[in-house]
Coordinates of C-alpha atoms in Angstrom, one line a residue:
M1 CA 157.5 162.1 98.9
P2 CA 157.9 162.5 95.2
I3 CA 156.0 165.3 93.5
P4 CA 154.1 164.2 90.3
W5 CA 155.2 166.1 87.2
P6 CA 152.4 168.5 86.2
G7 CA 153.4 168.2 82.5
S8 CA 154.5 170.8 79.9
G9 CA 152.3 173.8 79.7
N10 CA 151.2 173.5 83.4
F11 CA 154.4 174.5 85.0
C12 CA 156.9 177.3 84.5
L13 CA 160.1 177.7 86.5
V14 CA 161.6 181.2 86.8
H15 CA 165.1 181.0 88.2
V16 CA 166.4 184.3 89.8
S17 CA 170.1 184.6 89.8
L18 CA 172.8 187.2 90.5
V19 CA 175.1 188.4 87.7
P20 CA 177.8 190.3 89.5
V21 CA 180.3 192.7 88.0
L22 CA 184.0 192.2 88.4
K23 CA 185.0 195.8 89.4
A24 CA 188.6 195.5 88.2
V25 CA 187.5 194.9 84.5
G26 CA 183.9 195.9 84.6
E27 CA 182.8 192.5 83.3
Q28 CA 179.4 190.9 84.0
K29 CA 180.2 187.4 85.3
T30 CA 177.9 184.5 84.3
K31 CA 179.6 181.7 86.3
P32 CA 177.3 182.0 89.4
T33 CA 174.2 181.6 87.2
Q34 CA 175.8 178.7 85.3
H35 CA 176.6 176.9 88.6
S36 CA 173.2 177.5 90.1
V37 CA 171.4 176.2 87.0
R38 CA 173.7 173.1 86.9
R39 CA 172.7 172.4 90.6
L40 CA 169.1 173.0 89.8
R41 CA 169.3 170.5 86.9
G42 CA 170.9 168.0 89.3
L43 CA 167.6 168.2 91.3
G44 CA 165.6 167.4 88.1
L45 CA 164.5 171.0 87.4
T46 CA 165.3 173.0 84.3
P47 CA 164.5 176.7 84.3
N48 CA 162.2 178.1 81.6
I49 CA 163.0 181.7 82.4
L50 CA 166.2 183.3 83.8
A51 CA 165.7 186.5 85.8
C52 CA 169.1 188.0 86.2
R53 CA 169.7 190.4 89.0
C54 CA 172.4 192.9 88.1
E55 CA 173.6 196.5 88.5
K56 CA 173.1 197.4 84.8
P57 CA 171.2 195.8 81.8
L58 CA 172.8 192.6 80.6
D59 CA 175.1 192.9 77.6
V60 CA 173.9 191.1 74.5
N61 CA 176.9 188.8 74.5
V62 CA 176.3 188.0 78.2
K63 CA 172.7 186.9 77.3
E64 CA 174.0 184.7 74.5
K65 CA 176.5 183.1 76.8
L66 CA 173.9 182.4 79.4
S67 CA 171.6 181.0 76.7
Q68 CA 174.4 178.7 75.4
F69 CA 175.4 177.3 78.8
C70 CA 172.1 177.3 80.6
H71 CA 169.9 176.1 77.6
V72 CA 167.4 178.9 78.0
P73 CA 166.3 180.9 74.9
V74 CA 167.7 184.4 74.8
A75 CA 164.2 185.8 74.6
N76 CA 163.5 184.1 78.0
I77 CA 166.5 185.7 79.8
V78 CA 165.3 188.8 81.7
T79 CA 167.3 191.6 83.0
L80 CA 166.5 192.9 86.5
H81 CA 168.9 195.8 86.9
D82 CA 169.1 198.5 89.6
V83 CA 166.3 201.1 89.3
T84 CA 165.4 204.2 91.3
N85 CA 162.4 202.6 92.9
I86 CA 160.8 199.1 92.9
W87 CA 157.7 200.4 91.0
H88 CA 159.8 200.3 87.8
I89 CA 160.4 196.5 88.0
P90 CA 157.0 195.4 86.5
L91 CA 157.4 198.0 83.8
M92 CA 160.9 196.6 83.1
L93 CA 159.5 193.1 82.8
R94 CA 156.8 194.2 80.5
E95 CA 159.3 196.0 78.2
Q96 CA 161.2 192.7 77.9
K97 CA 157.9 190.9 77.1
T98 CA 158.2 188.6 80.1
H99 CA 154.4 188.4 80.3
E100 CA 154.3 187.0 76.8
A101 CA 156.9 184.3 77.6
L102 CA 154.8 183.3 80.6
L103 CA 151.6 183.1 78.6
K104 CA 153.3 181.0 76.0
L105 CA 154.9 178.6 78.4
L106 CA 151.7 178.1 80.3
N107 CA 149.5 177.9 77.1
L108 CA 147.5 180.9 78.1
Q109 CA 147.8 183.1 75.0
G110 CA 144.0 182.9 74.5
Y111 CA 143.5 184.7 77.8
A112 CA 145.9 187.5 77.2
R113 CA 144.7 191.0 77.9
E114 CA 146.5 194.3 77.5
P115 CA 147.5 195.4 81.0
M116 CA 146.2 198.8 82.2
L117 CA 149.4 200.3 83.7
Q118 CA 148.8 204.0 83.5
E119 CA 148.3 204.4 87.2
W120 CA 151.3 202.2 87.9
M121 CA 153.5 204.2 85.6
G122 CA 152.3 207.3 87.2
R123 CA 153.4 206.0 90.7
A124 CA 156.8 205.0 89.4
K125 CA 157.4 208.4 88.0
L126 CA 156.0 210.2 91.0
Y127 CA 158.4 208.5 93.4
D128 CA 161.3 209.8 91.4
K129 CA 160.1 213.4 91.7
L130 CA 159.5 213.4 95.5
H131 CA 161.5 216.2 97.0
D132 CA 159.7 217.5 100.2
L133 CA 161.5 215.9 103.1
V134 CA 160.0 214.5 106.3
S135 CA 162.6 212.7 108.4
I136 CA 161.6 210.1 110.9
A137 CA 163.9 208.7 113.7
M138 CA 163.5 204.9 114.2
V139 CA 164.6 203.8 117.7
G140 CA 165.2 200.1 117.6
K141 CA 167.4 197.3 119.0
Y142 CA 168.8 196.0 115.8
T143 CA 169.3 199.2 113.8
G144 CA 172.7 198.2 112.6
L145 CA 171.1 195.8 110.1
S146 CA 168.4 197.3 107.9
D147 CA 166.8 193.8 107.1
S148 CA 165.8 193.6 110.8
Y149 CA 163.1 196.2 110.2
L150 CA 162.6 195.7 106.4
S151 CA 158.8 195.6 106.6
V152 CA 158.7 198.9 108.6
L153 CA 161.1 200.5 106.1
K154 CA 159.0 199.3 103.1
V155 CA 155.7 200.4 104.5
N156 CA 157.2 203.8 105.3
S157 CA 158.5 204.0 101.8
Y158 CA 155.1 203.2 100.3
S159 CA 153.4 205.8 102.4
T160 CA 155.4 208.5 100.6
Y161 CA 153.2 208.1 97.5
K162 CA 150.1 209.0 99.5
F163 CA 151.5 212.1 101.1
M164 CA 153.8 213.2 98.3
V165 CA 156.8 213.5 100.5
F166 CA 160.1 211.6 100.8
I167 CA 160.4 210.0 104.2
P168 CA 163.8 208.5 105.1
L169 CA 164.1 206.5 108.3
L170 CA 167.1 207.4 110.3
A171 CA 167.8 204.6 112.6
G172 CA 169.5 204.7 116.0
L173 CA 169.3 203.4 119.6
I174 CA 169.7 205.4 122.7
C175 CA 171.4 203.5 125.5
D176 CA 173.1 204.6 128.6
H177 CA 176.0 202.2 128.2
F178 CA 177.0 203.8 124.9
A179 CA 180.2 205.9 124.8
P180 CA 179.3 209.6 125.5
T181 CA 179.9 210.6 121.9
A182 CA 177.7 207.8 120.5
H183 CA 175.0 208.7 123.1
E184 CA 175.1 212.3 122.1
A185 CA 175.0 211.5 118.4
A186 CA 171.9 209.3 118.9
W187 CA 170.1 212.2 120.7
R188 CA 171.2 214.7 118.1
L189 CA 169.7 212.4 115.4
L190 CA 166.4 212.1 117.4
K191 CA 166.0 215.7 118.1
G192 CA 166.6 216.8 114.5
D193 CA 163.8 214.7 113.1
D194 CA 160.1 215.4 112.4
G195 CA 158.8 212.3 114.1
I196 CA 159.8 209.2 116.1
L197 CA 159.0 205.5 115.4
V198 CA 159.6 202.7 117.8
P199 CA 159.1 199.3 116.1
G200 CA 158.4 195.9 117.6
G201 CA 161.0 193.8 119.4
F202 CA 161.6 191.3 122.2
G203 CA 163.6 191.4 125.4
D204 CA 164.7 194.3 127.6
G205 CA 167.7 195.4 125.6
G206 CA 167.6 199.2 125.1
V207 CA 164.1 199.5 126.6
E208 CA 164.9 202.4 128.9
G209 CA 166.4 204.3 125.9
K210 CA 163.2 203.7 124.0
I211 CA 161.2 205.0 126.9
L212 CA 163.4 208.2 126.9
A213 CA 162.6 208.6 123.2
A214 CA 158.9 208.3 123.9
K215 CA 159.2 210.8 126.8
Y216 CA 161.0 213.3 124.5
A217 CA 158.2 212.9 121.9
H218 CA 155.5 213.3 124.6
E219 CA 157.0 216.4 126.2
N220 CA 158.0 218.1 123.0
K221 CA 154.8 217.2 121.0
V222 CA 156.7 215.3 118.4
P223 CA 154.6 212.8 116.5
Y224 CA 155.2 209.3 117.8
L225 CA 154.3 205.9 116.3
G226 CA 154.7 202.8 118.5
I227 CA 154.3 199.4 116.8
C228 CA 153.8 196.4 119.1
L229 CA 156.6 196.9 121.6
G230 CA 156.7 200.6 120.7
M231 CA 153.1 200.9 121.8
Q232 CA 153.9 199.2 125.1
I233 CA 156.8 201.7 125.5
A234 CA 154.3 204.6 125.1
V235 CA 152.1 203.0 127.8
I236 CA 154.9 202.7 130.2
E237 CA 156.1 206.3 129.6
F238 CA 152.6 207.7 130.0
A239 CA 152.1 205.8 133.3
R240 CA 155.4 207.1 134.6
S241 CA 155.2 210.7 133.4
V242 CA 151.4 211.5 133.6
M243 CA 150.0 209.0 136.1
N244 CA 153.1 209.4 138.4
L245 CA 153.6 205.6 138.6
K246 CA 157.3 205.8 138.8
E247 CA 157.8 202.0 138.9
A248 CA 155.5 201.3 136.0
N249 CA 156.9 198.6 133.7
S250 CA 156.2 195.6 131.6
M251 CA 156.3 192.1 133.2
E252 CA 158.4 191.0 130.3
F253 CA 161.2 193.4 131.4
D254 CA 160.7 193.3 135.1
P255 CA 158.7 190.2 136.3
D256 CA 158.7 191.6 139.9
T257 CA 157.6 195.1 139.1
S258 CA 155.2 196.6 141.7
T259 CA 153.3 198.4 139.0
P260 CA 152.7 196.2 135.9
V261 CA 151.0 198.2 133.2
V262 CA 151.8 195.6 130.5
I263 CA 151.2 192.0 131.5
F264 CA 151.9 188.7 129.8
M265 CA 149.0 187.3 127.7
P266 CA 147.5 184.3 129.6
E267 CA 148.4 181.7 127.0
V268 CA 152.0 182.9 126.5
S269 CA 155.0 181.1 127.9
K270 CA 157.0 183.3 130.3
T271 CA 160.2 181.4 129.7
H272 CA 160.3 180.6 126.0
M273 CA 160.2 183.0 123.0
G274 CA 159.1 182.1 119.5
G275 CA 155.7 180.9 118.3
I276 CA 153.9 182.8 121.0
M277 CA 152.1 185.5 119.0
R278 CA 148.4 185.9 118.9
L279 CA 147.5 185.5 115.3
R280 CA 144.2 185.9 113.2
S281 CA 141.0 187.3 114.4
R282 CA 140.3 187.7 118.2
R283 CA 137.4 189.2 120.1
T284 CA 138.1 192.0 122.6
F285 CA 135.4 193.0 125.1
F286 CA 135.4 196.6 126.4
Q287 CA 135.3 196.6 130.2
V288 CA 134.3 200.3 130.4
A289 CA 131.5 201.4 128.2
D290 CA 132.4 205.1 127.8
C291 CA 136.1 204.6 127.2
K292 CA 137.7 206.2 124.1
S293 CA 138.4 202.9 122.5
A294 CA 134.8 201.8 122.6
K295 CA 133.7 205.2 121.2
L296 CA 136.1 204.9 118.3
Y297 CA 134.4 201.6 117.4
G298 CA 130.9 203.2 117.7
N299 CA 130.0 202.4 121.3
V300 CA 130.0 198.6 120.8
S301 CA 130.5 196.1 123.6
F302 CA 133.1 194.1 121.8
V303 CA 135.2 194.2 118.6
D304 CA 136.8 191.5 116.4
E305 CA 140.2 192.5 115.0
R306 CA 142.9 190.6 113.2
R307 CA 146.0 190.3 115.4
R308 CA 149.7 189.6 115.1
H309 CA 151.0 190.3 118.5

């Protein structure tokens, strides 16, 4: 279905493109951006602003070359180079007057206000000065690829501003089938940290290793945060260690377990994964009036909470 053209002044296209550096000669290469803009034009779209992702600020001659071949004014070619933390990016855009270009392209100059960025600038500078170290071990299934837990990594990073500490996440997975040296290295990493985090996940891969990590945290009074699957791991470990339910397990990992402490949600398929999460607000009724959960909510009979599980 064709999309009607909104007209000049009602639409602004910002094209984000990579400007790599050829290591052998240290030259910033514009060809990837030229090709991507050409393909974009083939679809009937012409960028108003080029946001160039690069290691270092673009050289003046590189901007002029991009302007010549991509037909974008030099003033509308923005450098997004590497910085010490992401809080510097909006400040970088402001320094290059990107906001003024947007206002002009969208005919919004009359609504312009001077941005109040004092607090933002303070946070950007604060992050660069963090030096107190609190290390957290993340026990996950896909720790070899950081993008798998990107949201966890980012939230962890943002929390550093609140507590004035630098918190690196050291990822690893404890599995019995690892080679002895790798197994020992994973435990050494875990035991040397100040806290343990077990993020969400699906399937039974590495579950027993995660339970061992929760057990270590429990027995050694190490702070533990379980998110989604990580919380279920904590429930299983508590049932086994404290309640002496040695066969306690989740029905996801062992459908025939004699002691299911985590069960499938009624509406969830037991054979297909994907699209099975509970989303949005959902009402939960407390079956026991004097339980800790009910007391935390003010002794109410039910609670409505937003869910993504």
